[in-house]
Structure formats: C-alpha cells, structure tokens
mmCIF file of C-alpha atoms in Angstrom:
data_model
loop_
_atom_site.group_PDB
_atom_site.id
_atom_site.type_symbol
_atom_site.label_atom_id
_atom_site.label_comp_id
_atom_site.label_asym_id
_atom_site.label_seq_id
_atom_site.Cartn_x
_atom_site.Cartn_y
_atom_site.Cartn_z
ATOM 1 C CA MET A 1 0.156 -0.561 -0.404
ATOM 2 C CA ASN A 2 2.625 2.567 0.873
ATOM 3 C CA LYS A 3 4.403 1.697 -2.214
ATOM 4 C CA ARG A 4 1.696 1.945 -3.964
ATOM 5 C CA LEU A 5 1.386 5.710 -2.344
ATOM 6 C CA HIS A 6 5.041 7.030 -3.560
ATOM 7 C CA ILE A 7 4.606 5.828 -6.516
ATOM 8 C CA THR A 8 1.420 7.447 -6.671
ATOM 9 C CA ALA A 9 2.815 11.094 -4.923
ATOM 10 C CA ALA A 10 5.943 10.775 -7.773
ATOM 11 C CA LEU A 11 4.175 10.680 -10.261
ATOM 12 C CA ALA A 12 1.999 13.183 -9.247
ATOM 13 C CA LEU A 13 5.321 15.751 -8.358
ATOM 14 C CA PHE A 14 6.222 14.361 -11.811
ATOM 15 C CA LEU A 15 3.474 15.662 -13.294
ATOM 16 C CA GLY A 16 3.413 18.896 -11.701
ATOM 17 C CA VAL A 17 6.893 19.256 -13.030
ATOM 18 C CA ALA A 18 5.703 18.698 -16.347
ATOM 19 C CA GLN A 19 3.042 21.396 -16.222
ATOM 20 C CA ALA A 20 5.016 23.288 -14.475
ATOM 21 C CA GLN A 21 7.901 23.275 -17.550
ATOM 22 C CA THR A 22 4.957 23.555 -20.080
ATOM 23 C CA LYS A 23 4.208 26.744 -18.258
ATOM 24 C CA THR A 24 7.006 28.691 -17.637
ATOM 25 C CA TRP A 25 5.680 32.436 -17.241
ATOM 26 C CA SER A 26 1.916 31.790 -16.806
ATOM 27 C CA ASP A 27 2.345 33.642 -13.225
ATOM 28 C CA ALA A 28 3.749 36.729 -14.741
ATOM 29 C CA GLY A 29 3.270 40.674 -14.665
ATOM 30 C CA THR A 30 1.130 41.504 -17.377
ATOM 31 C CA PHE A 31 1.196 44.958 -18.628
ATOM 32 C CA ASP A 32 -2.936 46.739 -18.536
ATOM 33 C CA ASN A 33 -2.844 47.086 -22.196
ATOM 34 C CA LYS A 34 -1.480 43.690 -23.532
ATOM 35 C CA GLY A 35 -0.400 43.177 -27.248
ATOM 36 C CA THR A 36 1.916 40.732 -29.105
ATOM 37 C CA VAL A 37 3.752 37.732 -27.421
ATOM 38 C CA TRP A 38 7.203 36.913 -28.747
ATOM 39 C CA SER A 39 8.614 33.560 -27.446
ATOM 40 C CA TYR A 40 12.108 31.818 -28.921
ATOM 41 C CA ASN A 41 11.414 28.307 -29.180
ATOM 42 C CA LEU A 42 15.327 27.281 -29.196
ATOM 43 C CA GLY A 43 14.506 23.505 -30.123
ATOM 44 C CA LYS A 44 12.399 24.762 -33.226
ATOM 45 C CA GLY A 45 12.757 25.995 -36.836
ATOM 46 C CA THR A 46 16.426 23.820 -36.690
ATOM 47 C CA GLY A 47 19.443 26.428 -37.635
ATOM 48 C CA ASN A 48 21.615 24.155 -40.499
ATOM 49 C CA ALA A 49 25.417 23.777 -39.114
ATOM 50 C CA GLY A 50 24.807 21.015 -35.790
ATOM 51 C CA ASP A 51 24.721 21.833 -32.021
ATOM 52 C CA LYS A 52 28.165 24.089 -32.136
ATOM 53 C CA PHE A 53 29.074 26.953 -33.129
ATOM 54 C CA SER A 54 33.429 27.215 -31.968
ATOM 55 C CA SER A 55 35.515 30.010 -31.920
ATOM 56 C CA GLY A 56 38.635 30.456 -34.051
ATOM 57 C CA GLU A 57 41.473 32.455 -35.027
ATOM 58 C CA ALA A 58 38.648 35.292 -36.590
ATOM 59 C CA VAL A 59 36.120 37.080 -35.543
ATOM 60 C CA LYS A 60 33.205 33.919 -36.871
ATOM 61 C CA THR A 61 29.579 34.849 -36.909
ATOM 62 C CA SER A 62 26.456 33.087 -37.795
ATOM 63 C CA VAL A 63 22.504 34.754 -38.870
ATOM 64 C CA SER A 64 18.886 33.011 -38.307
ATOM 65 C CA SER A 65 16.221 34.076 -40.007
ATOM 66 C CA THR A 66 12.909 31.932 -41.266
ATOM 67 C CA ALA A 67 14.485 33.127 -45.000
ATOM 68 C CA THR A 68 17.935 32.390 -43.873
ATOM 69 C CA PRO A 69 18.656 29.948 -40.897
ATOM 70 C CA GLY A 70 21.943 29.603 -39.649
ATOM 71 C CA PHE A 71 23.759 28.191 -36.644
ATOM 72 C CA LEU A 72 20.097 29.336 -34.118
ATOM 73 C CA SER A 73 16.510 27.719 -34.931
ATOM 74 C CA TYR A 74 15.563 30.441 -36.791
ATOM 75 C CA PRO A 75 12.649 32.766 -34.128
ATOM 76 C CA SER A 76 8.924 33.969 -35.681
ATOM 77 C CA SER A 77 10.010 37.152 -36.377
ATOM 78 C CA GLY A 78 13.522 39.372 -36.474
ATOM 79 C CA PHE A 79 17.033 37.435 -36.599
ATOM 80 C CA ALA A 80 19.232 35.416 -34.295
ATOM 81 C CA ALA A 81 22.422 35.649 -34.360
ATOM 82 C CA VAL A 82 25.161 33.911 -32.289
ATOM 83 C CA THR A 83 29.267 36.279 -32.592
ATOM 84 C CA THR A 84 32.882 34.577 -31.398
ATOM 85 C CA GLY A 85 36.010 36.582 -30.709
ATOM 86 C CA ALA A 86 39.019 36.239 -32.105
ATOM 87 C CA ASN A 87 40.899 33.971 -30.967
ATOM 88 C CA ALA A 88 37.984 34.303 -27.433
ATOM 89 C CA GLY A 89 38.243 29.955 -26.587
ATOM 90 C CA GLY A 90 34.786 28.197 -26.025
ATOM 91 C CA SER A 91 31.299 27.461 -28.525
ATOM 92 C CA VAL A 92 28.074 28.880 -28.193
ATOM 93 C CA LYS A 93 25.465 25.141 -28.098
ATOM 94 C CA THR A 94 22.392 23.680 -28.096
ATOM 95 C CA GLU A 95 21.777 21.079 -25.570
ATOM 96 C CA GLY A 96 17.700 19.286 -24.695
ATOM 97 C CA LYS A 97 15.156 19.028 -26.683
ATOM 98 C CA ASP A 98 12.348 20.791 -28.023
ATOM 99 C CA ALA A 99 10.919 24.266 -25.894
ATOM 100 C CA ALA A 100 14.028 22.654 -22.984
ATOM 101 C CA THR A 101 16.895 23.423 -25.657
ATOM 102 C CA LYS A 102 19.202 25.390 -24.445
ATOM 103 C CA LEU A 103 21.869 28.415 -24.800
ATOM 104 C CA VAL A 104 25.006 27.394 -24.363
ATOM 105 C CA LEU A 105 27.653 30.100 -24.154
ATOM 106 C CA ASP A 106 30.966 29.518 -22.695
ATOM 107 C CA ALA A 107 32.716 33.643 -21.788
ATOM 108 C CA SER A 108 35.693 34.018 -23.872
ATOM 109 C CA SER A 109 38.788 33.983 -22.304
ATOM 110 C CA ASN A 110 39.724 37.922 -23.346
ATOM 111 C CA ALA A 111 38.154 41.322 -24.177
ATOM 112 C CA SER A 112 36.670 39.714 -27.475
ATOM 113 C CA ALA A 113 33.350 38.385 -26.287
ATOM 114 C CA ASN A 114 31.310 35.309 -27.231
ATOM 115 C CA LYS A 115 27.913 36.591 -28.101
ATOM 116 C CA PHE A 116 24.203 35.611 -28.484
ATOM 117 C CA ALA A 117 21.929 38.744 -29.330
ATOM 118 C CA VAL A 118 17.744 38.503 -31.215
ATOM 119 C CA TYR A 119 16.710 41.278 -33.046
ATOM 120 C CA ASP A 120 14.714 43.126 -34.982
ATOM 121 C CA ILE A 121 11.395 41.526 -32.582
ATOM 122 C CA SER A 122 7.978 42.355 -34.587
ATOM 123 C CA LYS A 123 5.257 44.044 -33.560
ATOM 124 C CA ALA A 124 7.275 45.489 -30.318
ATOM 125 C CA SER A 125 7.036 48.629 -28.888
ATOM 126 C CA PRO A 126 8.445 51.031 -25.891
ATOM 127 C CA VAL A 127 6.621 48.993 -23.222
ATOM 128 C CA SER A 128 7.945 45.761 -23.379
ATOM 129 C CA SER A 129 8.457 42.621 -21.017
ATOM 130 C CA LEU A 130 11.276 39.911 -21.611
ATOM 131 C CA PHE A 131 11.011 36.611 -19.230
ATOM 132 C CA PHE A 132 14.270 33.084 -18.660
ATOM 133 C CA ASN A 133 15.549 31.014 -17.091
ATOM 134 C CA VAL A 134 19.506 31.784 -16.985
ATOM 135 C CA SER A 135 22.487 29.637 -15.335
ATOM 136 C CA PHE A 136 26.084 29.671 -14.835
ATOM 137 C CA LYS A 137 26.443 26.083 -15.020
ATOM 138 C CA GLY A 138 29.774 24.599 -16.478
ATOM 139 C CA ASP A 139 32.434 22.026 -15.729
ATOM 140 C CA ASN A 140 34.994 24.325 -13.723
ATOM 141 C CA ASP A 141 33.810 27.281 -11.335
ATOM 142 C CA PRO A 142 34.218 30.360 -12.631
ATOM 143 C CA THR A 143 37.022 32.224 -10.379
ATOM 144 C CA ASN A 144 36.544 35.688 -13.120
ATOM 145 C CA GLY A 145 34.260 37.094 -15.794
ATOM 146 C CA ALA A 146 31.581 38.289 -16.519
ATOM 147 C CA VAL A 147 27.846 38.254 -18.930
ATOM 148 C CA VAL A 148 26.504 40.807 -19.706
ATOM 149 C CA PHE A 149 23.232 41.645 -21.195
ATOM 150 C CA GLY A 150 21.345 44.888 -23.558
ATOM 151 C CA ILE A 151 18.528 45.539 -24.612
ATOM 152 C CA GLY A 152 17.111 48.228 -26.336
ATOM 153 C CA ASN A 153 16.322 48.895 -30.504
ATOM 154 C CA ALA A 154 18.585 48.094 -33.528
ATOM 155 C CA ARG A 155 19.266 50.888 -35.564
ATOM 156 C CA GLY A 156 21.499 50.922 -37.841
ATOM 157 C CA ASN A 157 24.523 48.215 -37.412
ATOM 158 C CA ASN A 158 24.353 48.977 -34.103
ATOM 159 C CA ILE A 159 25.683 46.519 -30.661
ATOM 160 C CA PHE A 160 22.817 44.463 -31.662
ATOM 161 C CA LYS A 161 23.739 43.641 -35.382
ATOM 162 C CA ASN A 162 27.182 44.074 -35.409
ATOM 163 C CA THR A 163 29.556 41.532 -33.310
ATOM 164 C CA SER A 164 31.040 44.289 -31.762
ATOM 165 C CA SER A 165 31.027 44.225 -27.190
ATOM 166 C CA LEU A 166 29.249 46.142 -25.196
ATOM 167 C CA THR A 167 32.016 48.061 -23.546
ATOM 168 C CA GLY A 168 31.868 51.629 -21.902
ATOM 169 C CA ALA A 169 31.732 53.003 -24.462
ATOM 170 C CA ASP A 170 28.271 54.679 -26.136
ATOM 171 C CA ALA A 171 26.185 52.405 -28.233
ATOM 172 C CA THR A 172 23.519 54.294 -30.057
ATOM 173 C CA GLY A 173 20.169 52.427 -29.244
ATOM 174 C CA VAL A 174 20.806 50.346 -26.198
ATOM 175 C CA PHE A 175 17.759 51.823 -23.280
ATOM 176 C CA ALA A 176 19.482 48.988 -20.243
ATOM 177 C CA GLY A 177 22.140 46.807 -19.644
ATOM 178 C CA LEU A 178 23.292 44.573 -17.267
ATOM 179 C CA ARG A 179 25.916 42.188 -15.476
ATOM 180 C CA TRP A 180 26.668 39.581 -13.681
ATOM 181 C CA GLU A 181 30.537 39.219 -12.272
ATOM 182 C CA PHE A 182 32.461 36.600 -11.083
ATOM 183 C CA SER A 183 35.371 36.068 -8.841
ATOM 184 C CA THR A 184 37.131 33.024 -7.120
ATOM 185 C CA ASN A 185 34.040 34.152 -3.926
ATOM 186 C CA LYS A 186 30.907 32.517 -3.975
ATOM 187 C CA ALA A 187 28.642 35.533 -4.648
ATOM 188 C CA VAL A 188 27.788 36.385 -8.133
ATOM 189 C CA PHE A 189 27.720 40.046 -8.492
ATOM 190 C CA PHE A 190 24.740 41.512 -10.430
ATOM 191 C CA SER A 191 24.570 45.066 -11.420
ATOM 192 C CA TYR A 192 23.493 47.481 -14.275
ATOM 193 C CA ARG A 193 24.448 49.734 -16.483
ATOM 194 C CA ALA A 194 24.939 53.352 -16.158
ATOM 195 C CA LEU A 195 26.808 56.542 -16.707
ATOM 196 C CA ASN A 196 29.959 57.226 -14.995
ATOM 197 C CA ASN A 197 32.200 60.268 -15.129
ATOM 198 C CA GLY A 198 31.498 60.358 -19.662
ATOM 199 C CA SER A 199 32.079 56.616 -19.442
ATOM 200 C CA TYR A 200 29.461 53.468 -19.064
ATOM 201 C CA GLY A 201 30.711 51.466 -16.416
ATOM 202 C CA TYR A 202 28.062 49.713 -14.039
ATOM 203 C CA LYS A 203 26.054 50.404 -10.351
ATOM 204 C CA LEU A 204 25.707 47.234 -8.065
ATOM 205 C CA ILE A 205 22.735 45.038 -7.201
ATOM 206 C CA ASN A 206 23.343 43.129 -4.926
ATOM 207 C CA ALA A 207 25.735 39.526 -4.580
ATOM 208 C CA ASN A 208 23.243 36.549 -3.499
ATOM 209 C CA SER A 209 20.338 37.242 -6.120
ATOM 210 C CA PHE A 210 22.367 34.758 -8.333
ATOM 211 C CA THR A 211 24.414 31.837 -7.813
ATOM 212 C CA LYS A 212 27.431 30.290 -9.348
ATOM 213 C CA THR A 213 24.668 26.489 -9.612
ATOM 214 C CA GLY A 214 21.182 26.760 -9.264
ATOM 215 C CA GLU A 215 19.355 27.776 -11.836
ATOM 216 C CA HIS A 216 17.273 30.982 -11.840
ATOM 217 C CA GLN A 217 14.106 32.569 -13.575
ATOM 218 C CA VAL A 218 14.672 36.720 -14.642
ATOM 219 C CA GLU A 219 11.973 39.102 -15.560
ATOM 220 C CA LEU A 220 12.122 42.450 -16.109
ATOM 221 C CA TYR A 221 9.118 44.987 -16.699
ATOM 222 C CA ILE A 222 10.507 47.892 -19.006
ATOM 223 C CA ASN A 223 8.801 51.274 -19.720
ATOM 224 C CA ASN A 224 10.371 53.650 -23.228
ATOM 225 C CA ALA A 225 7.864 55.067 -23.110
ATOM 226 C CA THR A 226 6.844 59.108 -21.895
ATOM 227 C CA THR A 227 3.808 58.613 -19.201
ATOM 228 C CA SER A 228 3.989 55.751 -16.371
ATOM 229 C CA GLN A 229 3.416 52.304 -17.199
ATOM 230 C CA LYS A 230 1.520 50.027 -14.722
ATOM 231 C CA TYR A 231 1.717 45.530 -14.999
ATOM 232 C CA THR A 232 0.289 43.111 -12.195
ATOM 233 C CA LYS A 233 1.658 40.493 -10.580
ATOM 234 C CA MET A 234 0.171 37.841 -9.157
ATOM 235 C CA GLY A 235 -2.708 40.273 -8.186
ATOM 236 C CA LYS A 236 -1.349 43.623 -6.676
ATOM 237 C CA ALA A 237 0.054 46.386 -9.181
ATOM 238 C CA TYR A 238 2.802 48.247 -10.491
ATOM 239 C CA ASP A 239 3.949 51.512 -11.825
ATOM 240 C CA LEU A 240 6.621 52.355 -13.852
ATOM 241 C CA ALA A 241 8.103 55.559 -14.458
ATOM 242 C CA PRO A 242 8.869 56.899 -17.656
ATOM 243 C CA ALA A 243 12.081 54.822 -18.040
ATOM 244 C CA THR A 244 13.173 52.793 -15.590
ATOM 245 C CA PHE A 245 12.677 49.064 -15.387
ATOM 246 C CA ASN A 246 11.613 46.600 -12.603
ATOM 247 C CA ILE A 247 13.852 42.967 -12.376
ATOM 248 C CA TRP A 248 12.400 39.730 -10.749
ATOM 249 C CA VAL A 249 14.387 37.624 -9.733
ATOM 250 C CA ASP A 250 13.219 34.096 -8.638
ATOM 251 C CA GLY A 251 9.758 35.416 -7.400
ATOM 252 C CA ASN A 252 11.534 39.211 -5.789
ATOM 253 C CA LEU A 253 11.737 42.234 -7.097
ATOM 254 C CA MET A 254 14.579 43.760 -6.536
ATOM 255 C CA THR A 255 15.703 47.206 -5.229
ATOM 256 C CA THR A 256 18.549 49.506 -5.432
ATOM 257 C CA GLU A 257 19.701 52.666 -3.661
ATOM 258 C CA SER A 258 16.859 54.430 -6.226
ATOM 259 C CA GLY A 259 13.796 52.007 -4.786
ATOM 260 C CA ALA A 260 12.808 48.955 -7.919
ATOM 261 C CA GLY A 261 12.397 52.069 -10.304
ATOM 262 C CA ILE A 262 16.178 51.489 -11.400
ATOM 263 C CA PRO A 263 16.999 53.564 -14.498
ATOM 264 C CA ALA A 264 17.982 53.699 -17.920
ATOM 265 C CA SER A 265 21.239 54.262 -19.592
ATOM 266 C CA GLY A 266 20.233 56.891 -21.062
ATOM 267 C CA GLU A 267 21.507 55.904 -25.022
ATOM 268 C CA LEU A 268 18.335 54.862 -26.345
ATOM 269 C CA ALA A 269 14.964 57.877 -27.780
ATOM 270 C CA PRO A 270 11.615 57.550 -26.087
ATOM 271 C CA GLU A 271 9.534 55.898 -27.388
ATOM 272 C CA ALA A 272 11.899 53.698 -29.635
ATOM 273 C CA PRO A 273 10.465 50.629 -29.446
ATOM 274 C CA LEU A 274 12.331 47.609 -27.341
ATOM 275 C CA ASN A 275 12.695 45.417 -30.059
ATOM 276 C CA SER A 276 16.270 43.453 -29.436
ATOM 277 C CA PHE A 277 18.142 41.450 -26.675
ATOM 278 C CA LEU A 278 22.089 40.481 -26.319
ATOM 279 C CA PHE A 279 24.215 38.003 -24.289
ATOM 280 C CA GLN A 280 27.569 38.664 -24.005
ATOM 281 C CA GLY A 281 30.440 36.695 -21.465
ATOM 282 C CA TYR A 282 33.488 38.006 -21.529
ATOM 283 C CA HIS A 283 37.232 37.782 -20.217
ATOM 284 C CA SER A 284 37.448 34.125 -18.758
ATOM 285 C CA LYS A 285 40.323 33.810 -17.934
ATOM 286 C CA GLY A 286 42.953 32.010 -15.010
ATOM 287 C CA SER A 287 44.225 28.146 -15.614
ATOM 288 C CA VAL A 288 41.121 27.103 -16.191
ATOM 289 C CA PRO A 289 39.452 29.494 -20.004
ATOM 290 C CA ASN A 290 36.481 29.198 -20.574
ATOM 291 C CA ALA A 291 35.032 28.367 -17.474
ATOM 292 C CA LEU A 292 32.439 30.154 -17.352
ATOM 293 C CA THR A 293 28.616 28.917 -18.715
ATOM 294 C CA LEU A 294 25.898 30.852 -19.778
ATOM 295 C CA ASN A 295 22.886 28.677 -19.862
ATOM 296 C CA LEU A 296 19.429 30.162 -21.382
ATOM 297 C CA SER A 297 16.345 28.718 -21.849
ATOM 298 C CA HIS A 298 12.416 30.039 -21.904
ATOM 299 C CA ILE A 299 13.092 33.586 -23.788
ATOM 300 C CA GLN A 300 10.007 35.143 -23.860
ATOM 301 C CA MET A 301 8.412 38.177 -25.014
ATOM 302 C CA ASN A 302 5.857 40.589 -23.978
ATOM 303 C CA PHE A 303 4.591 43.557 -25.401
ATOM 304 C CA ALA A 304 2.135 46.447 -24.616
ATOM 305 C CA LYS A 305 0.585 47.736 -27.193
#
C-alpha cells in the first residue's frame, strides 16, 4: 500500500513539474494594455550548422531567420545571431529538446566577447517585458569573467546587429544593461549599466540574488514610453515611471538605492520600440579559460499595445 502511495506521489510530482515547465511564465506579470507575445523556442525551426559553433582565430558569426537559417533555430520574427570572438576560446551550442532546449555559451577568455543576440522582432513596443531562465553551470567553477546583457532597439548597424562587444563606450540603441560578474568567492555580483564621468560602468544591485550553480527565473518589466505604465503581477499592481525598469529574480523584486525603478542607461531615445536584446560573455581567463558558461532557456517577450 505504501509503495503504491509513493509511486502515486512521485507520478503527481512528475506531472506537476512537467506542467510547470510548459507554463513557465503563466504567473508572470502583464501590462494593462496587452499586445503581442514573442517566444523563442531554441529547439524549433532549427538551424543548418550542427549543434556547436566554435571559436576560431578570427571573429565568426552566424545569423538565423525564417528566410535564411544559420546555426541557431530561427525565431518566429526577427533575427538570432551568435558571434565568437577572435582567439576567444569556447563555443556556443544547444542542449536538450523542443521547448526545454538551452543555449549554452562559453564566455571568451579575452575582451573579444562570445555573444548571442536577437534583433528586429516585429510588433515590438516601447513598453515590454522579457522573461528568461538563466544559469552559469559549466564543467568548472568560474573564478573570473562576466556576462553582460543589453536590451534596446536595433537601429542601423548597432551593437545588436554587429559583432562588437558591449563595453563602456556609448552604445546607440541600448535602453539598459545588466552584468553578472564572477570572482574566486561564491558571490555573483549583479549590477546595472549607468553613466559615470563620461563612460558607462555598472552599479551594484546585490551579490546574493544569483548563484554559480542554480538556475534562476528572471523577469524584466521595461518602460521606454514618455508616460508612466502599470503592470499587474500575482494580483498586485506596480507602476513604472518613464525610462525605468523592474527586475524580478525567482519571484523577488530587486531594489537599488533609488528603489525598484531602475533607471535606463540613456542611450535610447524615448518611445523607440524594444525589439532587440543580447547576452555576451568575456574575460573568463586564468588557470581554466572559458570556465564561465551561460545557459539560457524559455525566452519570451511580451509587448504592450
């Protein structure tokens, strides 16, 4: 009898986990004026260049779209690109199947970043939310290096479209940036992009929201409109001032010295639609180069009307 109960409980747990995985963002917040939903299934609409894109002596890039599949699965709209830096080491690959497929990106061993970007998503708006699962699991413990995230608008040949790395220089089209920085201790220093004395650096949010080994759910609610916007999450309303964004990590709202409304970096004109984002990993050097690994899955953007 007890054995049957254990089996039944295990089956119920398995089904519950399976349902949770298929409804990853069912409890995410929504803006009052709901618009289109864009999701990126890394295991659907596959590319044509195998499951691994390795670094070489020169910068390499591959762009995927519905018209021209490249290394990555092509998104339902827009373009998905991977870039590996010159002599950067590491690779970009995909692991898993269907909606559970993950993008696995090794941070470069130098300043020439390995990079993943999506740009020119259609029907985007200045008021948007972006959701993703992230972890930094790899074969080795990362003791240095950083992962940088940026979101904004692909205008001309800017940082979202080209093979350049997002640095401290002004980057036209970037609304906001985030950085996860690694050291020899267990902390992961989580910061946001800000202008300081003429160049862009990062201000610390905290060093305890992310771990080196766990997987985390991240929700961003972003307002590039000129008026305040409101979203509702789990029955509670939250106001977003113009040129600010909220970050939720594992169901917890992040705050800084100025509160939960984190300011934009100031590199994107107001009212421009948020149609692009990027992740890059770099400076993972030392005794074990490329030890820092970025894992991404369940990527989704929701746009307000």
